[in-house]
Short mmCIF file of C-alpha atoms in Angstrom, two decimals:
data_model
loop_
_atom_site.label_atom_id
_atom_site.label_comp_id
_atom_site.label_asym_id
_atom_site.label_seq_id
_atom_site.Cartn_x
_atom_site.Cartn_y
_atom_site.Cartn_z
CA UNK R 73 24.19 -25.37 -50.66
CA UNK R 74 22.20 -27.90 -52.68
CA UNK R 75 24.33 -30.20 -54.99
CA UNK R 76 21.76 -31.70 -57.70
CA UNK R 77 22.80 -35.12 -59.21
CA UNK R 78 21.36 -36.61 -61.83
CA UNK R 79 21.37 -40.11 -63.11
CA UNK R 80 20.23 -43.03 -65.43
CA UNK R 81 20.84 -41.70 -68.77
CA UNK R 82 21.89 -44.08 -71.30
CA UNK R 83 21.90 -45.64 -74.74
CA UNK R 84 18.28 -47.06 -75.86
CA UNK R 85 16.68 -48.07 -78.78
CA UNK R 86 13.75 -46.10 -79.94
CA UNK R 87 10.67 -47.43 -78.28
CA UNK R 88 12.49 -48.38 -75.59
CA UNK R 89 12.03 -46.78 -71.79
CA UNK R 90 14.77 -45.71 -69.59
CA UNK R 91 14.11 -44.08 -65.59
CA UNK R 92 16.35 -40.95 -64.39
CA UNK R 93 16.63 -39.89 -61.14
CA UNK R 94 17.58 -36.57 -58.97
CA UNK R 95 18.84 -36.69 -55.86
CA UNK R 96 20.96 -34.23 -53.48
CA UNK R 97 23.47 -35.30 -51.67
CA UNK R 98 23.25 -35.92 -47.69
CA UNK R 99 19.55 -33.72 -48.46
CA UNK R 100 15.76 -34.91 -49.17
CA UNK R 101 14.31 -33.45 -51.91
CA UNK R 102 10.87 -33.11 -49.94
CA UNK R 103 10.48 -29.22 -49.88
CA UNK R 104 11.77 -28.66 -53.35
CA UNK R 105 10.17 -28.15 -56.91
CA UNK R 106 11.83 -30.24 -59.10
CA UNK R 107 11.79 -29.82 -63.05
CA UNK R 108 13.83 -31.54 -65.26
CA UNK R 109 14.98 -29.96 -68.70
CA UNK R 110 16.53 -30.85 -71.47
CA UNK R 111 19.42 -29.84 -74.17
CA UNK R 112 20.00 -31.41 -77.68
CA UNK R 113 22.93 -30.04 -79.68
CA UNK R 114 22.39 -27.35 -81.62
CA UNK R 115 19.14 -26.25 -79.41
CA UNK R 116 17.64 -24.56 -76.65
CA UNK R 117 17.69 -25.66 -73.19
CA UNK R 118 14.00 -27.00 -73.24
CA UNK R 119 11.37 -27.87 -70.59
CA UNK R 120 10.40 -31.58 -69.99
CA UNK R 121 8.65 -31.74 -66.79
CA UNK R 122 8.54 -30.76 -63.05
CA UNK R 123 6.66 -31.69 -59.38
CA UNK R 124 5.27 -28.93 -57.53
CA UNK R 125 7.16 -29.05 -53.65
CA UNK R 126 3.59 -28.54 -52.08
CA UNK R 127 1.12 -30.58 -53.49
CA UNK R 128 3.26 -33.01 -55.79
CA UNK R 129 0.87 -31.71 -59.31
CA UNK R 130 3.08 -31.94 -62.06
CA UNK R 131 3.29 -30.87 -65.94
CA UNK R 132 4.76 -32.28 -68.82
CA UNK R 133 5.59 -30.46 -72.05
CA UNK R 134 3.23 -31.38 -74.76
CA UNK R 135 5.53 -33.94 -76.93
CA UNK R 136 6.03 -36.12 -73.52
CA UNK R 137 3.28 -35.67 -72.13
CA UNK R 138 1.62 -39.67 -72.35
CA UNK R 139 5.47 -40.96 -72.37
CA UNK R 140 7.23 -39.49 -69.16
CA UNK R 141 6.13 -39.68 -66.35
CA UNK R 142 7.76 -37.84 -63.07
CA UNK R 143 7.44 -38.59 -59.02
CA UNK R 144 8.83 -38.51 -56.21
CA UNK R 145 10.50 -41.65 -54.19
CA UNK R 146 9.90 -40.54 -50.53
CA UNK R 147 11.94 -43.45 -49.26
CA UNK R 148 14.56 -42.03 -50.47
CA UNK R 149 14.07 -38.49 -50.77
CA UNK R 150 14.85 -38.13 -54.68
CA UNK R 151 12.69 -37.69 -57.86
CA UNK R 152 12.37 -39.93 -60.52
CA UNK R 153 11.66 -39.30 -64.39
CA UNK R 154 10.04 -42.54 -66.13
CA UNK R 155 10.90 -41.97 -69.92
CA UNK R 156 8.87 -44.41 -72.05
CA UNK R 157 8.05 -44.60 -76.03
CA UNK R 158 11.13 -43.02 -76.46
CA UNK R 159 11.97 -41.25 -79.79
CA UNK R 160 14.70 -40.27 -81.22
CA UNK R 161 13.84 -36.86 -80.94
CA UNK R 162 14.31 -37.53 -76.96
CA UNK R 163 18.27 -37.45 -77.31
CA UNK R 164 19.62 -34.70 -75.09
CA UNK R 165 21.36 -33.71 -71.83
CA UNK R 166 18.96 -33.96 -69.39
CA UNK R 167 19.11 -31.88 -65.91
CA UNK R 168 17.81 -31.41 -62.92
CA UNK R 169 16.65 -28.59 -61.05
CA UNK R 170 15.31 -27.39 -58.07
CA UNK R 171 13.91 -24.51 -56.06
CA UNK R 172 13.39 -24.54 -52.19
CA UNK R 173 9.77 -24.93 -50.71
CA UNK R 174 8.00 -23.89 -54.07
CA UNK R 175 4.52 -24.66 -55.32
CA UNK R 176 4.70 -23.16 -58.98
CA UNK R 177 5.72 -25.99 -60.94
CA UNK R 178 7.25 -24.20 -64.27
CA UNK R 179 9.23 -25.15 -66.85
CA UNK R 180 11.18 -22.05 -66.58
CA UNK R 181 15.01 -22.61 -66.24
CA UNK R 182 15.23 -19.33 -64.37
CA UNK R 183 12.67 -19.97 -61.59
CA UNK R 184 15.32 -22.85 -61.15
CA UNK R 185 18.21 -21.94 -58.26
CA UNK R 186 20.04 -25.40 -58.01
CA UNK R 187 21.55 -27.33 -61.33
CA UNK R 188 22.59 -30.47 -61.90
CA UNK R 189 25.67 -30.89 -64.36
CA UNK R 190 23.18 -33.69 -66.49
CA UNK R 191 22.55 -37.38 -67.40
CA UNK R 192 23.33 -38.13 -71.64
CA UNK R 193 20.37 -39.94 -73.26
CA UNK R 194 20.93 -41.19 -76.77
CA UNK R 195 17.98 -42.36 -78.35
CA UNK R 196 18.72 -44.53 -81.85
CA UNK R 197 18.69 -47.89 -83.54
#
């Protein structure tokens, strides 16, 4: 069983950058799609980004899409999320999930099988 954990999240001020990073414990993250989502209070559990498991082409939700940026670190088998330009309107939970040897690449929580339990950004002055 995959166990997803996500860190990096922190305190920044607005127009400031932060990375976040998934990793599995004792396990690459070579043959899995990665997405990361998002939660603020009050809202939906959102779509931020993902990494296709076959050919590494990625997507980013239009209001990141110029500010994140997400890869993988093969030397160490995890997936980063570079968060730049940050707004305050970034503040949420952010997670991690993946989905074994899969080359779709959707912002869909439920195409999602593994979970991390999420990283707190806080994005203010």
């Amino acid at each position: 069983q995959l166990q997803i954990v996500e860190s990096g999240g922190a305190l920044v001020q607005p127009g400031g950058s932060l990375r976040l990073s998934c990793a599995a414990s004792g396990v690459t993250l070579d043959s899995y799609a990665i997405g990361w989502f998002r939660q603020a209070p009050g809202k939906e559990r959102a779509g931020v980004s993902c990494i296709s498991s076959i050919d590494d082409s990625t997507y980013y939700v239009e209001s990141v899409r110029g500010r994140f940026t997400i890869s993988r670190d093969n030397a160490k088998g995890t997936v980063t999320l570079q968060m730049n330009n940050l707004k305050p309107d970034d503040t949420a939970v952010y997670y991690c999930a993946a989905v074994f040897y899969s080359a779709k690449c959707h912002v869909v929580p439920n195409e999602y099988d593994y979970w991390g339990q999420g990283t707190q950004v806080t994005v203010s002055s």
